[in-house]
Short mmCIF file of C-alpha atoms in Angstrom, two decimals:
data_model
loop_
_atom_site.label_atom_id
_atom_site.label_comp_id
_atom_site.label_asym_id
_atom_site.label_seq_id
_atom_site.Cartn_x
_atom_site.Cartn_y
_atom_site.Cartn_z
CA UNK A 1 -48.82 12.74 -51.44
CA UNK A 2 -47.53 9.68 -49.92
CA UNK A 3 -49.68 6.63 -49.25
CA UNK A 4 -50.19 4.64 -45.92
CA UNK A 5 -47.77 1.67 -47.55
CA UNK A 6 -45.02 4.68 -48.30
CA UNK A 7 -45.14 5.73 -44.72
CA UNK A 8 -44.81 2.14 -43.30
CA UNK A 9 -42.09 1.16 -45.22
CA UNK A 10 -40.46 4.64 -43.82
CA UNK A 11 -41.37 3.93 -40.79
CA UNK A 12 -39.50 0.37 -40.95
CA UNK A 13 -36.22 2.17 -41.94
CA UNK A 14 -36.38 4.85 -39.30
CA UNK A 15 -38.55 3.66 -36.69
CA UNK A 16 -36.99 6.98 -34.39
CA UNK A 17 -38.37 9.65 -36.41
CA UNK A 18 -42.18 10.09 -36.49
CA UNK A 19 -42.71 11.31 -39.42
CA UNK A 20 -39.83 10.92 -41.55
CA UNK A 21 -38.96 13.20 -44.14
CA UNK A 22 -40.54 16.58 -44.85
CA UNK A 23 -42.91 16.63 -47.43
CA UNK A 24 -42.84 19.53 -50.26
CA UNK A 25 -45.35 18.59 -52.27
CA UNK A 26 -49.61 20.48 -51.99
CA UNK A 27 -52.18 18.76 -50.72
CA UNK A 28 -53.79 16.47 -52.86
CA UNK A 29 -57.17 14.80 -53.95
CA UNK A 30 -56.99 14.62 -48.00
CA UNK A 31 -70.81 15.87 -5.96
CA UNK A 32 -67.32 16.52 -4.65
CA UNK A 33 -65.50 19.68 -5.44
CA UNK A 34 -62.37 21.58 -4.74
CA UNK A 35 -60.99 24.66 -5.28
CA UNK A 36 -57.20 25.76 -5.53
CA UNK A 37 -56.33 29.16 -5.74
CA UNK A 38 -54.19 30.38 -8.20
CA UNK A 39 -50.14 30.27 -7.53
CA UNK A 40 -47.38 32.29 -7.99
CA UNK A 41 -48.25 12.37 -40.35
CA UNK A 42 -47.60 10.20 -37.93
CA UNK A 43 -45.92 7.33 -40.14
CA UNK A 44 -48.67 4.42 -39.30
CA UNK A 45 -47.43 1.54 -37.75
CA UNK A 46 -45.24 3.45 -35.39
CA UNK A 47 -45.74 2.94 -31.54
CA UNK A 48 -48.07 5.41 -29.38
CA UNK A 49 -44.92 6.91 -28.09
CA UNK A 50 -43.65 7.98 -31.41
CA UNK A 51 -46.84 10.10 -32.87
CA UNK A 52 -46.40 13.07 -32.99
CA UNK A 53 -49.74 13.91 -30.76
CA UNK A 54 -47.99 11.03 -28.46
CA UNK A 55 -49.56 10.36 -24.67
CA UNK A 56 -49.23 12.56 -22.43
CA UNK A 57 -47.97 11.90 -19.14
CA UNK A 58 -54.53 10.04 -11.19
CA UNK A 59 -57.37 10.86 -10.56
CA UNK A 60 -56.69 13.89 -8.46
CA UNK A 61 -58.36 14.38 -4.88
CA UNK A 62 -61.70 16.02 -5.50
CA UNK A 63 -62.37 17.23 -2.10
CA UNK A 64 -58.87 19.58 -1.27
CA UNK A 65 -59.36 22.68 -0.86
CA UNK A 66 -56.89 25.74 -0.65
CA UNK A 67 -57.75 29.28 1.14
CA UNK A 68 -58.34 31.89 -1.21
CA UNK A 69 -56.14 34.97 0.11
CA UNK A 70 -57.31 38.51 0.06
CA UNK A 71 -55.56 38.77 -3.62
CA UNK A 72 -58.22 36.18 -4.85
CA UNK A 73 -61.11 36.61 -3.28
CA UNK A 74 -64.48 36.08 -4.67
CA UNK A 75 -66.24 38.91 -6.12
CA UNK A 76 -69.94 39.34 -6.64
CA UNK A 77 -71.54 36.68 -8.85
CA UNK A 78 -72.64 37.27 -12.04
CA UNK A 79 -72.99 35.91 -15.75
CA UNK A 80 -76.13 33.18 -16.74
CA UNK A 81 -74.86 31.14 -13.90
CA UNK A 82 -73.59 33.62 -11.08
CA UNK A 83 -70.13 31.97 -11.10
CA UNK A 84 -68.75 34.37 -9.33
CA UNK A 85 -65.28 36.08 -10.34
CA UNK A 86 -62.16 36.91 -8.65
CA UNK A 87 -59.31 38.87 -9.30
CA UNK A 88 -56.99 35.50 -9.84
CA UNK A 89 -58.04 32.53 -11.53
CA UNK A 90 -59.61 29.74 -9.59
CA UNK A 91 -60.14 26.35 -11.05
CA UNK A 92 -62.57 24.03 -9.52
CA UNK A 93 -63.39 20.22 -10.33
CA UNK A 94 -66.31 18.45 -9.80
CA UNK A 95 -66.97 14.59 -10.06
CA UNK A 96 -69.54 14.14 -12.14
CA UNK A 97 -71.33 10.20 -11.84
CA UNK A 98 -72.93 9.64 -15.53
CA UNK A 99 -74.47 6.37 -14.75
CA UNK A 100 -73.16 5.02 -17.88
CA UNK A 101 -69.14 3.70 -18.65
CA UNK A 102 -67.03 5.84 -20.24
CA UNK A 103 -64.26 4.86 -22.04
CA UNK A 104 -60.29 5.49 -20.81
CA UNK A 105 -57.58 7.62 -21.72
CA UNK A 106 -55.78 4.81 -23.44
CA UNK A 107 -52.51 5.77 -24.43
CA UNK A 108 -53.79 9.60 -26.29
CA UNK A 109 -52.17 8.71 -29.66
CA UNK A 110 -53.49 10.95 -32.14
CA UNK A 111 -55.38 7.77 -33.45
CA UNK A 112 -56.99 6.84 -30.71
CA UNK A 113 -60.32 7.39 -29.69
CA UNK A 114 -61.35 10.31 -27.39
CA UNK A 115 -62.60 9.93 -24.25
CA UNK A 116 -65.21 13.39 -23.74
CA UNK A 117 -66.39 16.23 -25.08
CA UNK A 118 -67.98 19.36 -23.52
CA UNK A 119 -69.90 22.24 -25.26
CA UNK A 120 -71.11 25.65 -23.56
CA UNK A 121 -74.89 26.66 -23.50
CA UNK A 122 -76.07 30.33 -23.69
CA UNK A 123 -77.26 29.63 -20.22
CA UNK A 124 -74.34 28.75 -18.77
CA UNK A 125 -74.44 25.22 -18.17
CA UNK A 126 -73.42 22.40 -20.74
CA UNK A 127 -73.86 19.48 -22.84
CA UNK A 128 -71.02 16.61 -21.66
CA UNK A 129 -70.83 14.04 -24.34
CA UNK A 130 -68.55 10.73 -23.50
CA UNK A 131 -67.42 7.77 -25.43
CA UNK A 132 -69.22 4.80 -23.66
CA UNK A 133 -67.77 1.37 -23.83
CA UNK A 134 -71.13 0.04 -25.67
CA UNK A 135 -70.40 1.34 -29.49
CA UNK A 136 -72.28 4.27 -28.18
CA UNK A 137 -71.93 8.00 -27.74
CA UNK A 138 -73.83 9.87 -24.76
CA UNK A 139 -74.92 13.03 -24.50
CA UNK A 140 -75.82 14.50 -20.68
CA UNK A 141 -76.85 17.98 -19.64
CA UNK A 142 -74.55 19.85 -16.96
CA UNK A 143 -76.22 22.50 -14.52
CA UNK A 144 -74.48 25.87 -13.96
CA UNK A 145 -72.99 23.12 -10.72
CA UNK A 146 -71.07 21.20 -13.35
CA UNK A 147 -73.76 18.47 -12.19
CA UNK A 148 -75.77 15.74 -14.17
CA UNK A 149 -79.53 16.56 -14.80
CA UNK A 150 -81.94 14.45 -16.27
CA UNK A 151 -81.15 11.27 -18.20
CA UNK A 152 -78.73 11.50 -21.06
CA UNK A 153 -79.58 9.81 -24.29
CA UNK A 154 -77.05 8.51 -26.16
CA UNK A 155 -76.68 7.70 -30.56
CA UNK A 156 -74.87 5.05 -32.44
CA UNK A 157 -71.33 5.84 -32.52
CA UNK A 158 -67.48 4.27 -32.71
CA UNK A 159 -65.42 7.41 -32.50
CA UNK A 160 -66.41 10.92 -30.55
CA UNK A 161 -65.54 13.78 -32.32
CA UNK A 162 -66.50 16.95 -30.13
CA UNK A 163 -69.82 18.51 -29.59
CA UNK A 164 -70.95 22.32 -29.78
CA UNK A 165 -73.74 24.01 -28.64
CA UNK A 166 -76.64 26.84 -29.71
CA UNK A 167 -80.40 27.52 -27.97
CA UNK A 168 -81.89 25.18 -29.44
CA UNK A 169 -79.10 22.46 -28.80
CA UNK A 170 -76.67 21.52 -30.37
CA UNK A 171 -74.39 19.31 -32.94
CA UNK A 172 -72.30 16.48 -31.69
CA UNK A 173 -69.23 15.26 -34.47
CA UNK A 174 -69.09 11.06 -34.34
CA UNK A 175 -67.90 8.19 -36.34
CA UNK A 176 -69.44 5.31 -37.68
CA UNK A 177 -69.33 2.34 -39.68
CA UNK A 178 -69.02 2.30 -42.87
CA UNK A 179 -67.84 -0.14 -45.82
CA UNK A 180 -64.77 -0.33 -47.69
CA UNK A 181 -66.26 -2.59 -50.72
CA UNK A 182 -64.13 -4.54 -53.16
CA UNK A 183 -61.83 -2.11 -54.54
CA UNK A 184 -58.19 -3.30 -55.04
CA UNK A 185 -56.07 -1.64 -53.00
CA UNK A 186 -52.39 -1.19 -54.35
CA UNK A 187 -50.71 -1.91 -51.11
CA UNK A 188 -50.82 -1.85 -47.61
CA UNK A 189 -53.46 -2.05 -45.59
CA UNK A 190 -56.37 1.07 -44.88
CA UNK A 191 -59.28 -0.25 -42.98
CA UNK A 192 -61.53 0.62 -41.60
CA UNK A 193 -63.75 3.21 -43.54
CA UNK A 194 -65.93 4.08 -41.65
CA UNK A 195 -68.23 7.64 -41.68
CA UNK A 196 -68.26 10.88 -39.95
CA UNK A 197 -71.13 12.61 -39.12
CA UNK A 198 -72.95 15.58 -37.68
CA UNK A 199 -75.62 14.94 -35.18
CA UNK A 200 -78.35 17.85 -34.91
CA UNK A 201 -80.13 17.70 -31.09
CA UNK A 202 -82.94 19.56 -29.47
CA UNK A 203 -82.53 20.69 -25.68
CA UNK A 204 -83.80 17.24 -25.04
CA UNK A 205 -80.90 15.70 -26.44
CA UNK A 206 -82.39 13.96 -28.78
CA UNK A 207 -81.54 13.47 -32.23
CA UNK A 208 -83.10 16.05 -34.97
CA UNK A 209 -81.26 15.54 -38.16
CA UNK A 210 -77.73 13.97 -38.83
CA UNK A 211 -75.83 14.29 -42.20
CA UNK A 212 -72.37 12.36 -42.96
CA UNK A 213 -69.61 15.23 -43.87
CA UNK A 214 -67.46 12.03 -45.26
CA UNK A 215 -68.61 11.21 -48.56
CA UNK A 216 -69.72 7.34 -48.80
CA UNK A 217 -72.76 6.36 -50.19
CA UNK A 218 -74.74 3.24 -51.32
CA UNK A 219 -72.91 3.58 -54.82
CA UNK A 220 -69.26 4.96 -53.06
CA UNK A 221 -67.15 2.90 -51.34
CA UNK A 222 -64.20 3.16 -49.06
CA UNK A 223 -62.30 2.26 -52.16
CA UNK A 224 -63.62 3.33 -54.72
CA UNK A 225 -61.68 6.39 -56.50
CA UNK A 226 -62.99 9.58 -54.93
CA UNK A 227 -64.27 8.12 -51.49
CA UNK A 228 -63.40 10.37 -48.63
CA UNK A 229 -63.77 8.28 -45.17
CA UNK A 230 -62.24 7.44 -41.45
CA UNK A 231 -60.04 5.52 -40.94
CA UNK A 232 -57.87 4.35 -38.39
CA UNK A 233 -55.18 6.72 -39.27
CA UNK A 234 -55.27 10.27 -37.65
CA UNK A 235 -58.92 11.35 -38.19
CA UNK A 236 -59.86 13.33 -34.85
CA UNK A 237 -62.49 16.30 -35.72
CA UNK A 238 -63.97 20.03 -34.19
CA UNK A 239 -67.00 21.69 -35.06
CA UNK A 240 -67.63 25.42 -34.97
CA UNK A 241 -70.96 27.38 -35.82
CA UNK A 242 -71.54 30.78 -36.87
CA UNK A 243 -75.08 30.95 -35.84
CA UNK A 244 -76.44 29.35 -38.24
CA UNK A 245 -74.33 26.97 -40.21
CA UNK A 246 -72.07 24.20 -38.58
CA UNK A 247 -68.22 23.89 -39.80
CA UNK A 248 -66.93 20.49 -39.53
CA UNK A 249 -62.69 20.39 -39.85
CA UNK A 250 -61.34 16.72 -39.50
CA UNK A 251 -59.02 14.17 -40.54
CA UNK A 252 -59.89 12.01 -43.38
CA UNK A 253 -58.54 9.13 -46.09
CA UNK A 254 -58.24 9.82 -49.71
CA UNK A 255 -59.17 7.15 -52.18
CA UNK A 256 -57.32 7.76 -55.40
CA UNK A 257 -57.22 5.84 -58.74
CA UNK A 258 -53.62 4.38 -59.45
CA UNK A 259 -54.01 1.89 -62.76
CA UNK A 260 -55.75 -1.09 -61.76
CA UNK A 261 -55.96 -0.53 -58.04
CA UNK A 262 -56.29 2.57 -55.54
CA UNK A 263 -54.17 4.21 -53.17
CA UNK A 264 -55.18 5.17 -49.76
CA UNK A 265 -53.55 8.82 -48.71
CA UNK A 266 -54.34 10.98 -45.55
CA UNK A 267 -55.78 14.55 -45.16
CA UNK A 268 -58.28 16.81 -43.94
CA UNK A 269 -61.61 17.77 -44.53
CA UNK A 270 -63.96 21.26 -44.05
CA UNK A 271 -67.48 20.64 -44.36
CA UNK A 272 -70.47 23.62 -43.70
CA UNK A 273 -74.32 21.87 -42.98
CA UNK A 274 -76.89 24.29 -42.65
CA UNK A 275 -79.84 24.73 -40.01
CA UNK A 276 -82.16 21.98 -41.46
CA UNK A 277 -79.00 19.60 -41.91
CA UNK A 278 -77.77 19.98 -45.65
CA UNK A 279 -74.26 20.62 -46.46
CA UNK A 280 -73.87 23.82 -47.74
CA UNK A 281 -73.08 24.05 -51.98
CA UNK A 282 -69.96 26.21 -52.52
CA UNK A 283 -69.09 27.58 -49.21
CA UNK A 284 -66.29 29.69 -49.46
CA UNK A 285 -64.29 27.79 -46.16
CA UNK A 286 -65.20 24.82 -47.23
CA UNK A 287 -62.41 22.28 -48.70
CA UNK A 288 -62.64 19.08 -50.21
CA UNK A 289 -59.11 18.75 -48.90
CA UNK A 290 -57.37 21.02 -46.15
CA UNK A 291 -54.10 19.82 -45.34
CA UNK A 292 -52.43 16.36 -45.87
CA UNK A 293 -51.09 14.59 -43.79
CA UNK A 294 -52.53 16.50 -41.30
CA UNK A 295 -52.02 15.72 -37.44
CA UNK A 296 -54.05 18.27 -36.36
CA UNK A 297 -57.31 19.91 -37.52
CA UNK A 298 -58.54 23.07 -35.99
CA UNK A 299 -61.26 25.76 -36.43
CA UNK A 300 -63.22 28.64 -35.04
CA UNK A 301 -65.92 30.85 -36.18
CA UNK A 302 -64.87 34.65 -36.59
CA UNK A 303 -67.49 37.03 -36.49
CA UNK A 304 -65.65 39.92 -37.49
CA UNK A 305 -64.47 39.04 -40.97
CA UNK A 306 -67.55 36.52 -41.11
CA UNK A 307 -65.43 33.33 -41.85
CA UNK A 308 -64.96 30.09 -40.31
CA UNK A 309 -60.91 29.97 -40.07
CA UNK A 310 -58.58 26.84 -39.88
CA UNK A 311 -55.03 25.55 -39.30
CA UNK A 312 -53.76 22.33 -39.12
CA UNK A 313 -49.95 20.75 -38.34
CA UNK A 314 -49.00 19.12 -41.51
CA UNK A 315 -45.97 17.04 -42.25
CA UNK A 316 -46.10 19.25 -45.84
CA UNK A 317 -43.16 21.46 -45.07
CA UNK A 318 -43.40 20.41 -41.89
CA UNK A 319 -45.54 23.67 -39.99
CA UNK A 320 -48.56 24.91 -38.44
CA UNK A 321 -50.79 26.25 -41.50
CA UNK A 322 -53.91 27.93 -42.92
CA UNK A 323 -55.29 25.54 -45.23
CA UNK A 324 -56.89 25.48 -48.87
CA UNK A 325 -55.04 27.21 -49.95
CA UNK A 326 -51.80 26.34 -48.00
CA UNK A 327 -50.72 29.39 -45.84
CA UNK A 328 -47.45 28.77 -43.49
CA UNK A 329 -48.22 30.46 -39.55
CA UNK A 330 -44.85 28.77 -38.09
CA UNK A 331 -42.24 27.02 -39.92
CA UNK A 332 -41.59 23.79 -37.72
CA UNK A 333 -39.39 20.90 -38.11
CA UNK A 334 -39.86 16.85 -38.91
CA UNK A 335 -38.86 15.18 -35.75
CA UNK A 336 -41.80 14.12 -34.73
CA UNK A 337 -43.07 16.42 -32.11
CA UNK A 338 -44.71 19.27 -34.03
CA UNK A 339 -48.31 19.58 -32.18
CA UNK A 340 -50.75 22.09 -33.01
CA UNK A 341 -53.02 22.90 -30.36
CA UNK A 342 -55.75 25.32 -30.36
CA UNK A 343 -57.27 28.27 -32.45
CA UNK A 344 -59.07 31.48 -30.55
CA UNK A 345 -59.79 34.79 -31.71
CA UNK A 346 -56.96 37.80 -31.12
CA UNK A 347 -58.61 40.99 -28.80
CA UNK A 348 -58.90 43.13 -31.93
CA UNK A 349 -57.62 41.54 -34.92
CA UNK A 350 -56.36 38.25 -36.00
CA UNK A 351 -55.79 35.00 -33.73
CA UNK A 352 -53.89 33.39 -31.97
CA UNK A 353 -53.06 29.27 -31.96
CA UNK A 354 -50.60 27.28 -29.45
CA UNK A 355 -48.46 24.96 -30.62
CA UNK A 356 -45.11 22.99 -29.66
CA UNK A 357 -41.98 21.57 -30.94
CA UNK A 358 -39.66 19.54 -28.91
CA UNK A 359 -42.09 20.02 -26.33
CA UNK A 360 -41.57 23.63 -25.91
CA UNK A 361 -44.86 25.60 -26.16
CA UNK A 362 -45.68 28.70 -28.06
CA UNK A 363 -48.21 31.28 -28.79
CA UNK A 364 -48.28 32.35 -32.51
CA UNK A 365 -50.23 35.88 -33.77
CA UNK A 366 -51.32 35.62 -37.30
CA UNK A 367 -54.47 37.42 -39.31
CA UNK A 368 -54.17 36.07 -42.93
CA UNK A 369 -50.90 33.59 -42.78
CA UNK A 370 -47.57 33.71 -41.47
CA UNK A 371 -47.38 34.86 -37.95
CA UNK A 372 -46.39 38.54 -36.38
CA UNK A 373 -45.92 37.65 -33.11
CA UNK A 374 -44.32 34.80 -31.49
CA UNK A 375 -44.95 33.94 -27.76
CA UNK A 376 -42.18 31.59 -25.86
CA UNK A 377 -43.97 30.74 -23.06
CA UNK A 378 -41.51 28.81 -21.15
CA UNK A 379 -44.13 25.89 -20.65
CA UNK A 380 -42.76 22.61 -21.28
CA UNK A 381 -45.47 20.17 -23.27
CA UNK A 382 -46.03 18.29 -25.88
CA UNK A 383 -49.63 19.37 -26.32
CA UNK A 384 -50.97 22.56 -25.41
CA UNK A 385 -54.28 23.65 -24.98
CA UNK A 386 -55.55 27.16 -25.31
CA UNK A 387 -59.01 28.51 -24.59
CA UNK A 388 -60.58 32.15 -24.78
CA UNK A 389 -61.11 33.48 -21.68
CA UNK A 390 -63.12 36.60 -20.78
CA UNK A 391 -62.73 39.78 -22.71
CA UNK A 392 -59.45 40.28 -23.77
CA UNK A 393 -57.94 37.46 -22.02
CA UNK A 394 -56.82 33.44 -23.06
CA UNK A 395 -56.26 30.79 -21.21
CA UNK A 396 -52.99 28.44 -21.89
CA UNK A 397 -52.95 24.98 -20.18
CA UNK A 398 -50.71 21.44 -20.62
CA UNK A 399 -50.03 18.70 -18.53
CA UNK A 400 -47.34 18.97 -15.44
CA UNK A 401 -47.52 15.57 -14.11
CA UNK A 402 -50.62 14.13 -13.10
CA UNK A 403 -52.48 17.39 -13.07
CA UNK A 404 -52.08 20.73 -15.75
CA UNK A 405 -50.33 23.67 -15.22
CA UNK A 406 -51.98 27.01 -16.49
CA UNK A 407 -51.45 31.01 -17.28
CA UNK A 408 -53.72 33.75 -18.78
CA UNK A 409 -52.63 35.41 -21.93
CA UNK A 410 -53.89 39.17 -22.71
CA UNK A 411 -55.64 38.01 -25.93
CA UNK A 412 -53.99 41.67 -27.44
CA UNK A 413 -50.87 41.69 -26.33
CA UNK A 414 -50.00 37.81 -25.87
CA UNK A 415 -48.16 38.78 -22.81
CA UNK A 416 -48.69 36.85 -19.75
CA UNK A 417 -50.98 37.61 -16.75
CA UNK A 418 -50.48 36.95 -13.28
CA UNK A 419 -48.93 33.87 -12.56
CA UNK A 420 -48.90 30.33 -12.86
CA UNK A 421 -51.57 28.00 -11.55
CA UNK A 422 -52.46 24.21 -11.39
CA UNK A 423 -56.02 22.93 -12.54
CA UNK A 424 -55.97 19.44 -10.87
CA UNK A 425 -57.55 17.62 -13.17
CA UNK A 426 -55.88 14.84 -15.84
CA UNK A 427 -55.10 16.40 -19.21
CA UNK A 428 -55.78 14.25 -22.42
CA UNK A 429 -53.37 15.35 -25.79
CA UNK A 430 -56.70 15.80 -27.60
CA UNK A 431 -60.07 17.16 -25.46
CA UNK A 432 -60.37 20.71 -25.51
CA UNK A 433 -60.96 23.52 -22.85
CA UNK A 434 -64.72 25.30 -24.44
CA UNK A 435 -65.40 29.04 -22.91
CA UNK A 436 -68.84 29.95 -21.34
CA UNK A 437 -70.77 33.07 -21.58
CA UNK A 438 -69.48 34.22 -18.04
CA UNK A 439 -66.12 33.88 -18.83
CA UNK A 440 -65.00 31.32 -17.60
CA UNK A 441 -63.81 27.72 -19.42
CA UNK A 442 -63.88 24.09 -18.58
CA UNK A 443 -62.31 20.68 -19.22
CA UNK A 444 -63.90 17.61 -19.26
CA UNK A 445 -61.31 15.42 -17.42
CA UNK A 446 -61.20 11.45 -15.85
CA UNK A 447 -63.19 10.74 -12.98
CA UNK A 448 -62.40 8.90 -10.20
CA UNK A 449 -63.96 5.57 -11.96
CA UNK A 450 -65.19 4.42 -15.36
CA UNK A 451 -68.44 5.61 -14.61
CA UNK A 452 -67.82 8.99 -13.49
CA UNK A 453 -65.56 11.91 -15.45
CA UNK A 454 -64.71 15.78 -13.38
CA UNK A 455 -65.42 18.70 -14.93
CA UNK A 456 -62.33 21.06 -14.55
CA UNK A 457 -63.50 24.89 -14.56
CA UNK A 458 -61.80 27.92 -14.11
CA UNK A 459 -64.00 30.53 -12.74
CA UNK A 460 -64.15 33.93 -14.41
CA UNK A 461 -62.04 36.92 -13.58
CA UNK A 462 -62.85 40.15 -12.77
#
């Protein structure tokens, strides 16, 4: 485990490479709308450009519209919504106006803050949380028209995380403040430390319990030996539920006693919180350290084995991984552009994640560790995303210029249906695609203006 100081001083000496060296060592204490049819880690200190979750390459029109030909017509609605389906994919985006600022893109390091959120209901529509730029994070309900109902309400926040949703509501995953104290550090420089939390809401959107998954308290500082907080440093979050519980998997610091001072490292976290908002004693997926570094932190809840499963892309040995303990899915390479993007569940068995290197994109097939199947996709990206989509079915996207560029999957099979297609809406390296009941999947994207964001769906097929 190298320290933030370590990976400076690297980064001084090499300021090319990303990430440096490969480490060998475990983990240790880390209103308009349009339609187109379809067609045919990080060494700290270094510049945006260099992380390995870099930026990705606007505002799109919002009111083209292409002819859907007899090949993609639209079926008979149906689903909690009545999106209807067709038998291509059809993306859609809608400006949304939230009345409230949100903050920009920036430059999409894998440090900086994220712009949105979105999170499925049962009933079809959604929960759109947004970063405004008032140190606070809002939450907004979506209609099955992608449109803004009611007032949003919004909680105390520096950093949004993502946000999931259940029945009764849902959880949003935030940062806050939080206090380093007066601990010596050894070197270097760590701050801030601040504190990640869950946020329990009603179908109100208002608050009904929140517990801090870091682990500062009145008597545990940000460097004191032990402390596990946020920090500047890669510490972007997802949440996934199982019903009942709430898995948190994000990037955190490590505080750990060296003589007389401490020593700041980097990680991940996995944190279950029950229904009435206590963290779970003993969980058998939870880990008081994942991966480290990690530049990634992904999870998803699978009900057929009953476990809430993780990978990460760590710079230890330099691959896409199953953490605690460390599994390997695909051996990468330390130049600075291993991504990992998303985590679904295979058809019948196992799972699939997306994931690039030298910004070519693949699809990896694993059920325990290393993978079985590997997918070239011939997409060119440094930071996929991939969403389930349907039964039996996944949806691939990453940016192509100002827009994103897209292809189903067979969730079995990996291999590719139909052809490529273009979801006009701007991609961020970070926000995620969610799926919806009627299968179909969206994308919280940039609106026109800071106070409006599009909502990029792709309708079901049939």
């Amino acid at each position: 485990m190298r320290t933030r100081k370590m990976f400076a001083v690297a980064m001084a000496a090499v300021a090319a490479l990303a990430v440096g060296a490969c480490s060998k060592d475990e983990p240790e204490a880390a209103g308009d709308t349009s339609q187109v049819a379809a067609e045919s880690s990080v060494v700290p200190g270094s510049s945006a450009a260099a992380l390995p979750g870099g930026p990705a390459a606007v505002s799109p029109s919002a009111s083209a519209s292409a002819s859907a030909s007899a090949s993609t017509a639209l079926k008979p609605a149906s689903g909690p919504c009545g999106r209807a389906a067709s038998a291509k994919p059809v993306a859609k985006v809608t400006e949304v106006k939230l009345g409230a600022k949100v903050t920009g893109y920036g430059s999409e390091g894998d440090t900086e803050p994220l712009p949105l959120a979105i999170a499925a209901r049962p009933d079809g529509g959604s929960w759109l949380a947004w970063r405004g730029t008032d140190g606070k994070v809002y939450l907004g309900k979506l209609d099955c028209a992608d449109k803004l109902v009611g007032k949003p309400t919004s909680f105390t926040g520096i950093d949004l995380q993502d946000v999931q949703a259940d029945k009764n509501g849902g959880v949003l995953l935030l940062t806050r403040k939080g206090n380093c104290g007066t601990g010596k550090l050894c070197g270097g420089e760590s701050s801030p430390c601040n504190t990640m939390h869950m946020i329990r809401f009603d179908n109100a959107g208002n608050e009904v319990w929140q517990r801090q998954v870091t682990n500062l308290t009145g008597g545990r500082t940000g460097y004191d030996d032990g402390a596990r907080f946020v920090w500047w440093y890669q510490h972007h979050g997802r949440l996934a539920t199982d019903g009942k519980n709430w898995a948190a998997y994000f990037g955190t610091a490590i505080t750990v006693k060296n003589g007389s001072c401490v020593d700041i490292h980097q990680g991940d976290r996995i944190q279950i919180v029950n229904a009435s908002g206590k963290l779970v004693p003993g969980h058998k997926d939870a880990a008081e350290v994942g991966c480290s570094h990690a530049w990634t932190s992904r999870i998803v809840w699978d009900p057929r084995t009953k476990r809430f499963v993780a990978v990460c892309a760590t710079d230890n040995n330099c691959r896409i991984a199953r953490p605690n303990p460390y599994r390997t899915v695909a051996a990468g390479t330390c130049d600075g552009t291993l991504f990992g993007g998303d985590l679904v569940p295979a058809k019948s068995k196992g799972f699939w994640t997306a994931w690039s290197q030298g910004g070519s994109v693949r699809l990896e097939h694993f059920t325990t560790g290393k993978s079985d199947t590997t997918i070239k996709t011939g997409a060119s990206s440094a930071h996929p995303h991939l969403v389930s989509y349907g039964t039996g079915r996944m949806l691939l996207t990453w940016q192509s210029g100002s827009a994103m560029s897209a292809q189903v999957y067979d969730s079995g099979t990996g291999k590719a249906v139909g052809g490529k297609f273009t979801v006009k809406a701007k991609d961020h390296a970070y926000q995620a695609f969610k799926a919806y009941p009627d299968g179909s999947a969206a994308y919280p994207a940039a609106g026109s203006g800071s106070g409006s964001i599009r909502i990029a769906r792709v309708l079901p097929m049939s």
